Coordinates of C-alpha atoms in Angstrom, one line a residue:
Chain U
X271 CA 28.9 102.8 80.1
X272 CA 27.3 103.0 76.7
X273 CA 24.2 104.8 78.0
X274 CA 26.3 107.4 79.8
X275 CA 28.4 108.0 76.6
X276 CA 25.4 108.4 74.3
X277 CA 23.6 110.7 76.7
X278 CA 26.8 112.8 77.0
X279 CA 27.0 113.1 73.2
X280 CA 23.4 114.1 73.0
X281 CA 23.8 116.7 75.7
X282 CA 26.7 118.3 73.8
X283 CA 24.6 118.5 70.6
X284 CA 21.7 120.0 72.6
X285 CA 24.2 122.6 73.9
X286 CA 25.1 123.7 70.4
X287 CA 27.8 121.4 69.1
X288 CA 27.5 120.2 65.5
X289 CA 29.6 117.1 66.3
X290 CA 30.4 115.5 69.6
X291 CA 32.2 112.5 71.0
X292 CA 32.5 111.0 74.5
X293 CA 35.2 108.7 76.0
X294 CA 35.5 106.8 79.2
X295 CA 38.7 104.9 80.2
X296 CA 39.2 102.6 83.0
X297 CA 42.8 101.5 83.7
X298 CA 43.3 98.7 86.2
X299 CA 47.0 98.6 87.0
X300 CA 49.6 97.2 89.4
X301 CA 53.1 98.7 89.8
X302 CA 55.9 97.1 91.7
X303 CA 59.4 98.5 92.2
X304 CA 62.1 96.5 93.8
X305 CA 65.7 97.8 94.3
X306 CA 68.6 95.9 95.8
X307 CA 66.2 93.5 97.5
X308 CA 64.0 96.2 99.0
X309 CA 60.4 96.6 98.0
X310 CA 60.1 100.2 97.2
X311 CA 56.6 100.4 95.9
X312 CA 53.6 98.1 95.5
X313 CA 50.7 100.1 94.1
X314 CA 47.5 98.6 92.8
X315 CA 45.2 101.2 91.3
X316 CA 42.1 101.9 89.2
X317 CA 42.1 105.1 87.2
X318 CA 38.8 106.3 85.9
X319 CA 38.4 109.1 83.4
X320 CA 35.8 110.5 81.1
X321 CA 35.7 113.4 78.6
X322 CA 33.6 115.0 75.9
X323 CA 34.9 116.8 72.9
X324 CA 32.5 119.1 71.1
X325 CA 32.9 120.7 67.7
X326 CA 31.4 123.9 66.5
X327 CA 34.0 125.6 64.2
X328 CA 36.7 124.4 66.5
X329 CA 37.0 122.0 69.5
X330 CA 35.9 122.4 73.0
X331 CA 37.0 119.8 75.5
X332 CA 36.2 118.9 79.1
X333 CA 37.2 115.9 81.3
X334 CA 36.4 114.4 84.6
X335 CA 37.9 111.8 86.9
X336 CA 34.4 110.7 87.9
X337 CA 32.7 109.6 84.7
X338 CA 29.3 109.0 86.1
X339 CA 26.2 110.3 84.3
X340 CA 26.0 113.6 86.1
X341 CA 29.6 114.5 85.7
X342 CA 29.7 113.4 82.1
X343 CA 26.6 115.5 81.2
X344 CA 28.2 118.5 82.9
X345 CA 31.4 117.8 80.9
X346 CA 29.3 117.8 77.7
X347 CA 27.8 121.1 78.5
X348 CA 31.2 122.6 79.4
X349 CA 32.8 121.2 76.2
X350 CA 30.0 122.7 74.0
X351 CA 30.3 126.1 75.8
X352 CA 34.1 126.1 75.2
X353 CA 33.7 125.1 71.6
X354 CA 31.2 127.9 71.0
X355 CA 33.4 130.5 72.7
X356 CA 36.6 129.4 70.9
X357 CA 34.8 129.2 67.6
X358 CA 33.9 132.9 67.8
X359 CA 37.7 133.7 67.6
X360 CA 39.4 133.9 64.2
X361 CA 41.1 130.7 63.2
X362 CA 40.8 127.7 60.9
X363 CA 37.7 125.6 60.9
X364 CA 38.3 122.0 62.0
X365 CA 37.1 119.4 59.6
X366 CA 36.8 115.6 60.1
X367 CA 37.7 113.1 57.5
X368 CA 34.7 110.8 56.8
X369 CA 34.6 107.4 58.4
X370 CA 31.8 104.8 58.5
X371 CA 29.9 104.5 61.8
X372 CA 30.7 101.3 63.6
X373 CA 29.4 99.4 66.6
X374 CA 31.8 96.9 68.2
X375 CA 33.1 95.4 71.5
X376 CA 36.6 94.0 71.5
X377 CA 37.6 91.7 74.4
X378 CA 41.1 90.7 75.5
X379 CA 41.2 87.3 74.0
X380 CA 43.0 84.3 75.5
X381 CA 45.3 85.9 78.0
X382 CA 46.0 85.4 81.7
X383 CA 44.1 88.4 83.1
X384 CA 46.4 90.2 85.4
X385 CA 43.5 91.2 87.6
X386 CA 43.1 87.5 88.5
X387 CA 46.6 87.1 89.9
X388 CA 47.2 88.2 93.5
X389 CA 49.7 91.0 93.8
X390 CA 51.9 89.1 96.3
X391 CA 52.5 86.4 93.5
X392 CA 53.6 89.2 91.2
X393 CA 55.9 90.6 93.8
X394 CA 57.4 87.2 94.4
X395 CA 58.4 87.0 90.7
X396 CA 60.0 90.5 90.8
X397 CA 61.9 89.5 94.0
X398 CA 63.1 86.3 92.4
X399 CA 64.5 88.3 89.5
X400 CA 66.2 90.7 91.9
X401 CA 67.8 87.9 94.0
X402 CA 69.0 86.1 90.8
X403 CA 70.7 89.2 89.6
X404 CA 72.4 90.0 93.0
X405 CA 73.5 86.4 93.4
X406 CA 75.6 86.5 90.2
X407 CA 78.6 88.5 91.6
X408 CA 79.5 90.7 94.6
X409 CA 80.3 93.5 92.1
X410 CA 76.6 93.8 91.3
X411 CA 75.8 96.8 93.4
X412 CA 72.5 98.0 92.2
X413 CA 69.4 96.3 90.9
X414 CA 66.3 98.2 89.8
X415 CA 63.2 96.3 88.7
X416 CA 60.0 98.0 87.7
X417 CA 57.0 95.9 87.0
X418 CA 53.7 97.1 85.7
X419 CA 50.6 95.4 84.4
X420 CA 47.4 97.0 83.1
X421 CA 44.1 96.2 81.8
X422 CA 42.9 99.2 79.8
X423 CA 39.3 99.5 79.0
X424 CA 38.3 102.2 76.6
X425 CA 34.8 103.1 75.4
X426 CA 33.9 105.7 72.8
X427 CA 30.7 107.1 71.3
X428 CA 30.0 109.9 68.8
X429 CA 27.2 111.7 67.2
X430 CA 27.6 109.8 64.0
X431 CA 26.4 106.6 65.6
X432 CA 29.8 105.0 66.4
X433 CA 30.1 103.0 69.7
X434 CA 33.2 101.0 70.4
X435 CA 34.4 99.4 73.6
X436 CA 37.8 97.7 73.8
X437 CA 39.8 96.0 76.5
X438 CA 43.6 95.5 76.3
X439 CA 46.1 93.9 78.6
X440 CA 49.7 95.2 79.0
X441 CA 52.5 93.7 81.0
X442 CA 56.0 95.2 81.4
X443 CA 59.1 94.5 83.4
X444 CA 62.1 96.8 83.1
X445 CA 65.4 95.8 84.7
X446 CA 68.5 97.9 85.2
X447 CA 71.5 96.2 86.7
X448 CA 74.7 98.0 87.7
X449 CA 78.0 96.5 88.4
X450 CA 80.9 98.4 90.0
X451 CA 84.6 97.9 90.4
X452 CA 86.4 100.9 92.0
X453 CA 85.4 103.9 90.0
X454 CA 84.3 101.9 87.0
X455 CA 80.5 101.5 86.8
X456 CA 78.5 99.6 84.2
X457 CA 74.8 99.5 83.8
X458 CA 72.8 97.2 81.5
X459 CA 69.1 97.2 81.0
X460 CA 66.5 94.7 79.7
X461 CA 62.8 94.8 79.2
X462 CA 60.0 92.3 78.9
X463 CA 57.0 94.0 77.4
X464 CA 53.9 93.1 75.5
X465 CA 50.2 93.6 75.1
X466 CA 49.8 90.4 77.0
X467 CA 48.7 89.1 80.4
X468 CA 50.7 87.3 83.0
X469 CA 51.7 84.6 80.6
X470 CA 54.5 87.0 79.5
X471 CA 56.2 86.4 82.9
X472 CA 56.0 82.7 82.4
X473 CA 57.3 82.5 78.8
X474 CA 59.6 85.5 78.9
X475 CA 61.8 83.9 81.5
X476 CA 62.4 87.1 83.6
X477 CA 64.7 85.3 86.1
X478 CA 66.9 84.0 83.3
X479 CA 67.0 87.5 81.8
X480 CA 68.0 89.1 85.1
X481 CA 70.9 86.6 85.5
X482 CA 72.2 87.2 82.0
X483 CA 72.1 90.9 82.3
X484 CA 73.9 90.8 85.6
X485 CA 76.7 88.6 84.1
X486 CA 76.9 91.0 81.2
X487 CA 77.3 94.0 83.5
X488 CA 80.1 92.3 85.3
X489 CA 81.8 91.2 82.1
X490 CA 81.8 94.8 80.8
X491 CA 83.7 96.0 83.8
X492 CA 86.8 94.7 82.2
X493 CA 86.0 96.4 78.9
X494 CA 87.7 99.7 77.7
X495 CA 85.7 102.8 76.8
X496 CA 85.0 102.9 73.0
X497 CA 87.0 105.3 70.9
X498 CA 84.9 108.2 69.5
X499 CA 84.6 109.3 65.9
X500 CA 82.9 108.3 62.7
X501 CA 83.1 104.6 61.6
X502 CA 81.2 101.8 60.0
X503 CA 78.7 100.4 62.5
X504 CA 76.5 97.4 62.8
X505 CA 73.7 98.0 65.3
X506 CA 71.5 95.4 67.0
X507 CA 67.7 95.1 67.2
X508 CA 67.3 97.4 70.2
X509 CA 68.9 100.3 68.3
X510 CA 67.2 99.6 64.9
X511 CA 64.0 99.3 66.8
X512 CA 64.6 102.7 68.4
X513 CA 65.2 104.2 64.9
X514 CA 62.0 102.7 63.6
X515 CA 60.2 104.1 66.6
X516 CA 61.6 107.6 65.9
X517 CA 60.4 107.3 62.4
X518 CA 57.0 106.4 63.7
X519 CA 56.9 109.3 66.1
X520 CA 57.9 111.8 63.4
X521 CA 55.4 110.3 61.0
X522 CA 52.6 111.7 63.2
X523 CA 50.7 114.1 60.9
X524 CA 50.5 116.6 63.7
X525 CA 54.2 116.7 64.2
X526 CA 54.9 116.6 60.5
X527 CA 52.7 119.7 60.1
X528 CA 55.1 121.7 62.3
X529 CA 58.0 122.6 60.1
X530 CA 59.8 124.6 62.8
X531 CA 59.6 121.9 65.4
X532 CA 62.5 119.6 66.2
X533 CA 60.3 116.6 65.5
X534 CA 58.8 118.0 62.3
X535 CA 61.6 116.4 60.2
X536 CA 59.1 114.8 57.8
X537 CA 57.2 118.1 56.9
X538 CA 56.6 118.3 53.2
X539 CA 58.6 115.1 52.5
X540 CA 55.8 112.7 51.4
X541 CA 56.9 110.9 48.3
X542 CA 60.6 111.8 48.9
X543 CA 63.6 109.6 49.7
X544 CA 64.2 109.7 53.5
X545 CA 66.1 106.5 53.9
X546 CA 68.1 103.9 51.9
X547 CA 66.0 101.9 49.5
X548 CA 66.7 98.9 51.8
X549 CA 64.6 100.5 54.5
X550 CA 60.9 99.5 54.9
X551 CA 59.1 100.7 58.0
X552 CA 55.5 99.8 59.0
X553 CA 53.4 100.9 61.9
X554 CA 50.9 98.2 63.0
X555 CA 48.8 98.2 66.1
X556 CA 47.3 94.8 65.2
X557 CA 50.5 92.8 65.1
X558 CA 50.5 90.1 67.7
X559 CA 53.1 89.8 70.4
X560 CA 54.1 93.5 70.3
X561 CA 53.5 96.2 72.9
X562 CA 50.6 98.2 71.7
X563 CA 47.3 96.4 70.8
X564 CA 44.6 98.7 69.4
X565 CA 41.7 97.7 67.1
X566 CA 40.1 101.1 67.3
X567 CA 41.8 104.4 68.0
X568 CA 40.5 107.1 70.4
X569 CA 38.3 108.6 67.7
X570 CA 36.5 105.3 67.1
X571 CA 38.3 104.7 63.7
X572 CA 39.4 101.2 62.9
X573 CA 43.1 101.0 63.0
X574 CA 45.1 99.3 60.2
X575 CA 48.8 98.7 59.4
X576 CA 50.4 101.7 57.7
X577 CA 53.5 101.6 55.5
X578 CA 55.4 104.7 56.6
X579 CA 58.5 104.1 54.5
X580 CA 58.6 102.0 51.5
X581 CA 62.0 101.2 49.9
X582 CA 63.3 104.4 51.5
X583 CA 60.5 106.7 50.3
X584 CA 58.1 108.4 52.8
X585 CA 54.7 107.1 51.8
X586 CA 52.3 107.9 54.7
X587 CA 51.7 110.0 57.8
X588 CA 49.9 108.7 60.8
X589 CA 46.5 110.4 61.0
X590 CA 43.7 111.5 63.2
X591 CA 40.4 112.5 61.5
X592 CA 41.2 116.2 61.6
X593 CA 44.7 115.8 60.2
X594 CA 43.5 113.4 57.5
X595 CA 40.8 116.0 56.5
X596 CA 43.4 118.8 56.5
X597 CA 45.8 116.9 54.3
X598 CA 43.2 115.3 52.1
X599 CA 44.2 111.8 53.0
X600 CA 42.5 108.7 54.4
X601 CA 42.3 108.4 58.2
X602 CA 44.3 105.4 59.4
X603 CA 43.2 105.1 63.1
X604 CA 46.1 106.6 64.9
X605 CA 44.4 109.1 67.2
X606 CA 45.7 108.1 70.7
X607 CA 45.2 109.5 74.2
X608 CA 46.9 108.0 77.2
X609 CA 43.7 108.3 79.1
X610 CA 40.3 109.9 78.6
X611 CA 41.5 112.9 80.5
X612 CA 43.6 114.0 77.4
X613 CA 42.6 114.9 73.8
X614 CA 43.8 112.3 71.3
X615 CA 46.6 113.1 68.8
X616 CA 48.0 111.1 66.0
X617 CA 50.7 108.9 67.3
X618 CA 52.6 105.7 66.3
X619 CA 51.9 102.3 67.9
X620 CA 54.3 99.4 67.0
X621 CA 56.7 100.7 64.4
X622 CA 58.9 98.1 62.9
X623 CA 61.7 98.1 60.3
X624 CA 61.1 95.0 58.2
X625 CA 63.8 92.3 58.2
X626 CA 66.0 91.9 55.1
X627 CA 68.0 88.9 54.0
X628 CA 71.3 88.8 55.8
X629 CA 72.3 86.7 58.8
X630 CA 74.2 88.4 61.6
X631 CA 77.3 86.5 60.6
X632 CA 77.0 87.8 57.0
X633 CA 76.5 91.4 58.3
X634 CA 79.7 91.1 60.4
X635 CA 81.5 89.9 57.4
X636 CA 80.2 92.9 55.4
X637 CA 81.1 95.2 58.2
X638 CA 84.7 94.2 57.8
X639 CA 86.4 96.7 60.1
X640 CA 84.2 98.7 62.4
X641 CA 82.0 98.6 65.5
X642 CA 79.2 96.3 66.4
X643 CA 77.0 98.2 68.9
X644 CA 74.4 96.5 71.1
X645 CA 72.0 97.1 74.0
X646 CA 70.1 100.3 74.0
X647 CA 70.1 101.7 77.5
X648 CA 68.3 105.1 76.9
X649 CA 67.8 107.7 74.3
X650 CA 66.7 111.3 73.7
X651 CA 64.7 111.9 70.6
X652 CA 64.8 115.3 69.0
X653 CA 66.1 116.7 65.8
X654 CA 69.1 114.5 66.5
X655 CA 68.7 111.1 68.2
X656 CA 71.2 110.4 71.0
X657 CA 71.3 106.9 72.3
X658 CA 73.3 105.3 75.1
X659 CA 74.2 101.7 74.6
X660 CA 75.6 99.0 76.8
X661 CA 78.5 97.9 74.7
X662 CA 80.3 97.7 71.4
X663 CA 82.7 95.2 69.9
X664 CA 85.6 96.1 67.7
X665 CA 85.3 94.1 64.6
X666 CA 88.3 93.4 62.4
X667 CA 87.9 91.7 59.0
X668 CA 84.5 90.5 60.1
X669 CA 85.7 89.0 63.4
X670 CA 84.8 90.3 66.8
X671 CA 87.9 91.2 68.7
X672 CA 87.4 93.3 71.8
X673 CA 84.5 94.6 73.9
X674 CA 84.0 98.3 74.7
X675 CA 81.7 99.6 77.4
X676 CA 79.3 102.6 77.6
X677 CA 78.9 103.6 74.0
X678 CA 76.9 106.4 72.6
X679 CA 75.6 106.9 69.1
X680 CA 74.2 110.1 67.6
X681 CA 71.9 109.9 64.6
X682 CA 71.0 112.6 62.2
X683 CA 68.0 110.7 61.0
X684 CA 67.4 112.2 57.6
X685 CA 71.1 111.7 56.7
X686 CA 71.9 108.5 58.5
X687 CA 69.0 106.4 57.4
X688 CA 70.3 106.8 53.9
X689 CA 73.6 105.2 55.0
X690 CA 72.0 101.8 55.6
X691 CA 74.0 99.3 53.6
X692 CA 72.5 96.0 54.6
X693 CA 69.5 94.8 56.7
X694 CA 69.5 91.6 58.7
X695 CA 66.9 88.8 58.6
X696 CA 66.4 88.6 62.4
X697 CA 63.9 90.6 64.5
X698 CA 63.4 91.8 68.0
X699 CA 61.6 94.7 69.7
X700 CA 62.2 97.5 72.2
X701 CA 59.4 99.0 74.2
X702 CA 59.5 102.5 75.5
X703 CA 57.4 105.1 77.2
X704 CA 57.2 108.4 75.4
X705 CA 56.5 111.4 77.7
X706 CA 55.4 114.8 76.7
X707 CA 54.0 117.1 79.3
X708 CA 51.2 115.3 81.1
X709 CA 50.9 112.7 78.5
X710 CA 52.8 109.4 78.5
X711 CA 52.4 106.8 75.8
X712 CA 53.6 103.3 75.4
X713 CA 55.2 102.7 72.0
X714 CA 57.1 99.9 70.5
X715 CA 59.9 99.8 67.9
X716 CA 61.2 96.7 66.3
X717 CA 63.8 95.8 63.8
X718 CA 66.7 93.6 62.6
X719 CA 70.4 94.1 62.9
X720 CA 71.3 96.9 60.5
X721 CA 74.7 97.9 58.9
X722 CA 75.5 101.6 58.4
X723 CA 78.3 102.8 56.2
X724 CA 79.1 105.5 58.8
X725 CA 77.8 106.7 62.1
X726 CA 79.0 109.1 64.8
X727 CA 80.2 107.2 67.9
X728 CA 81.1 108.7 71.3
Chain Q
X237 CA 47.5 66.9 101.7
X238 CA 48.1 63.3 100.6
X239 CA 51.5 62.0 99.8
X240 CA 53.5 58.9 99.2
X241 CA 57.2 58.5 99.6
X242 CA 59.5 56.5 97.4
X243 CA 62.7 54.9 98.5
X244 CA 65.7 57.2 98.4
X245 CA 68.1 59.3 100.4
X246 CA 67.2 62.4 102.4
X247 CA 63.4 61.9 102.1
X248 CA 62.7 64.6 104.8
X249 CA 65.1 67.0 103.0
X250 CA 63.3 66.4 99.7
X251 CA 59.9 66.9 101.4
X252 CA 61.2 70.2 102.9
X253 CA 62.6 71.3 99.5
X254 CA 59.3 70.8 97.7
X255 CA 57.1 72.4 100.4
X256 CA 57.1 75.8 98.8
X257 CA 56.4 74.5 95.4
X258 CA 53.6 72.3 96.5
X259 CA 52.0 75.2 98.4
X260 CA 51.3 77.1 95.2
X261 CA 47.6 77.3 94.3
X262 CA 46.7 74.9 91.6
X263 CA 49.4 72.3 92.1
X264 CA 48.1 68.7 92.0
X265 CA 51.2 66.6 92.1
X266 CA 55.0 66.7 92.5
X267 CA 57.3 63.9 91.8
X268 CA 61.1 63.5 92.0
X269 CA 62.8 61.1 89.7
X270 CA 66.4 60.2 90.7
X271 CA 69.5 60.1 88.5
X272 CA 69.1 56.3 88.0
X273 CA 65.5 56.6 86.9
X274 CA 64.2 55.6 90.4
X275 CA 61.2 57.3 92.0
X276 CA 62.5 59.3 95.0
X277 CA 59.4 61.2 96.1
X278 CA 55.8 61.7 95.2
X279 CA 53.3 64.1 96.6
X280 CA 49.6 64.7 95.8
X281 CA 47.5 67.7 96.8
X282 CA 44.5 65.5 97.6
X283 CA 43.5 61.8 97.5
X284 CA 41.4 62.5 94.5
X285 CA 44.4 63.8 92.6
X286 CA 46.2 60.5 93.5
X287 CA 43.5 58.6 91.8
X288 CA 43.1 61.0 88.8
X289 CA 46.7 61.4 87.9
X290 CA 48.1 58.1 86.9
X291 CA 51.6 59.3 86.0
X292 CA 54.4 56.9 86.7
X293 CA 58.2 57.2 86.6
X294 CA 58.2 55.1 83.4
X295 CA 56.0 57.7 81.7
X296 CA 58.6 60.4 82.5
X297 CA 61.5 58.3 81.4
X298 CA 59.7 57.3 78.1
X299 CA 59.0 61.0 77.4
X300 CA 62.6 62.0 78.0
X301 CA 63.9 59.2 75.9
X302 CA 61.5 60.1 73.0
X303 CA 62.6 63.7 73.1
X304 CA 66.3 63.2 73.3
X305 CA 66.7 63.0 69.5
X306 CA 64.7 66.2 69.1
X307 CA 66.7 68.0 71.8
X308 CA 70.0 67.1 70.3
X309 CA 69.0 68.5 66.9
X310 CA 67.7 71.9 68.2
X311 CA 71.0 72.9 69.7
X312 CA 73.7 72.0 72.2
X313 CA 73.2 71.6 76.0
X314 CA 71.1 69.4 78.2
X315 CA 67.4 69.8 78.8
X316 CA 66.6 72.5 81.3
X317 CA 62.8 72.3 81.5
X318 CA 59.8 71.2 79.5
X319 CA 56.3 72.6 79.7
X320 CA 53.4 70.6 78.5
X321 CA 49.9 72.0 78.4
X322 CA 46.5 70.4 77.9
X323 CA 43.1 72.0 78.0
X324 CA 42.9 71.6 81.8
X325 CA 46.4 70.9 83.1
X326 CA 50.0 72.0 82.8
X327 CA 53.0 69.7 83.5
X328 CA 56.5 71.0 84.1
X329 CA 59.5 68.7 83.9
X330 CA 62.5 70.5 85.4
X331 CA 66.1 69.2 85.4
X332 CA 67.5 69.0 89.0
X333 CA 71.1 68.2 88.4
X334 CA 71.0 64.6 87.2
X335 CA 67.5 64.1 88.6
X336 CA 64.1 65.5 87.4
X337 CA 61.4 67.3 89.2
X338 CA 57.9 66.8 87.8
X339 CA 55.0 69.1 88.6
X340 CA 51.4 68.8 87.5
X341 CA 49.0 71.6 88.0
X342 CA 45.7 73.0 86.8
X343 CA 45.9 75.6 84.0
X344 CA 44.6 78.2 86.5
X345 CA 47.9 78.0 88.4
X346 CA 50.3 80.9 88.0
X347 CA 52.7 79.5 85.5
X348 CA 55.3 82.2 85.9
X349 CA 55.5 81.5 89.6
X350 CA 55.3 77.7 89.1
X351 CA 58.4 77.9 86.9
X352 CA 60.3 80.1 89.3
X353 CA 59.5 77.9 92.3
X354 CA 60.2 74.8 90.2
X355 CA 63.6 76.1 89.3
X356 CA 64.4 77.1 92.9
X357 CA 63.2 73.7 94.1
X358 CA 65.3 71.9 91.5
X359 CA 68.4 73.8 92.6
X360 CA 67.9 72.7 96.1
X361 CA 67.2 69.1 95.1
X362 CA 70.4 69.0 93.0
X363 CA 72.4 70.0 96.1
X364 CA 70.6 67.3 98.2
X365 CA 70.9 64.6 95.6
X366 CA 74.4 65.5 94.5

């Protein structure tokens, strides 16, 4: 692999580029889908991809699904030709922030390699989860389990002498369980997800999770619909994790440089108050036990934790080398591409809101009268963030009184993050797939329970 | 397959219940300890495993006894399962009603599947043993 990458880089330089980089990715994956006891899909696959990016005044890019030497050299020539052609048009010259050259190979570490486990054993686990959920109650009418494991091998080389190769595992099980009684339908979801191997399925207790979710769906059938309006709200980790994730997405320097865009909320706001001073948000691809594990990004830059928000103030964007150069800042290793077929762009990894000092009981007491909302089901992220949640509890004088089902929350991020009154000392994560066009990225958000003075419900 | 049976009710039914668990790759030994601390069933994958694994019922009972104080302090509720790992082996002690199901396997065994099959076997055993 190294020889092919280095030869491709040299070919791009010979073809007229002033800088070149080559990437190869190999993704070994298994996908299993089970619905209502039926196996809908069992797909093992290996995806190969390679690409070359060449720089003259601006970029040229070419990719291939057959990254052998012949195809990669051809991709190098095409990328250089494209770079020369595009560089003759008017436009800004692309610069790259300086980084030291590095040579490194990063292996997976002590994990149970998913490639070593037969797919029928993985299927048995998913079927056991499905059966456990359906056995809870006859009112459980739909179960949807989606399992995926991957081993992602990425290799990168550039004309500055950098060569890195990194292998990462990823295992994910998403469950959605629906209970119905007459016209009343309630869906709850759960996820087990980590940059880990098969050991996640052992220690994560997926069967136990499936049973608990099914019981919760049935319990919520007897709950009323939540009233809508503005009220004091305590949110759980899945929702605060989503908010942290949104901050991470919008901290992308590329998005932040688009003032007209829905996601460009952080444009021009470095150094400004964007949240309550109780809010601290960090993006960290090196944190253990979370969903994304990345020592080097897809430009060969060593990744490091980045404090995005510190005591409510926006401190840093997430950069690729071009965006760091453009803004006169240090690159921080966030250039990501979901495969070598795509060009990298600055993107978050594991973005977490740091825990504070209150227990959940103390937060309920501080909430006084309001709503306690739990269980992110899904969300749309734009200028406003809309999230659908499993349930909410009416809280009166700090005591949980009544459950409501199917609650939605709407966040105006720049306003609502300033309404954080207290931050819990607990922590949990939510793992989501962000899709934009052809690209699809795994990201992770994490956080504690958070108390808001006012949010829009319904 | 080499096995020994202990005294106890429904031996054939116990044997049938553990069959799926013992079929998992990497499993070396399965033992069922009854509610009164008696050995109800013991199975080894091979004769060599029978000589290598010297586990007795008294070892299980001693471990459960030693951990009872720890368990009572970490929170309410009875023991559900215990996973013990060494460099080469993993042992799972699974509550089966008032009895216990003990499985010893190599580290290479699929632990996720071992736990799932162990739990399913324990549910079946608790129905057999009452």
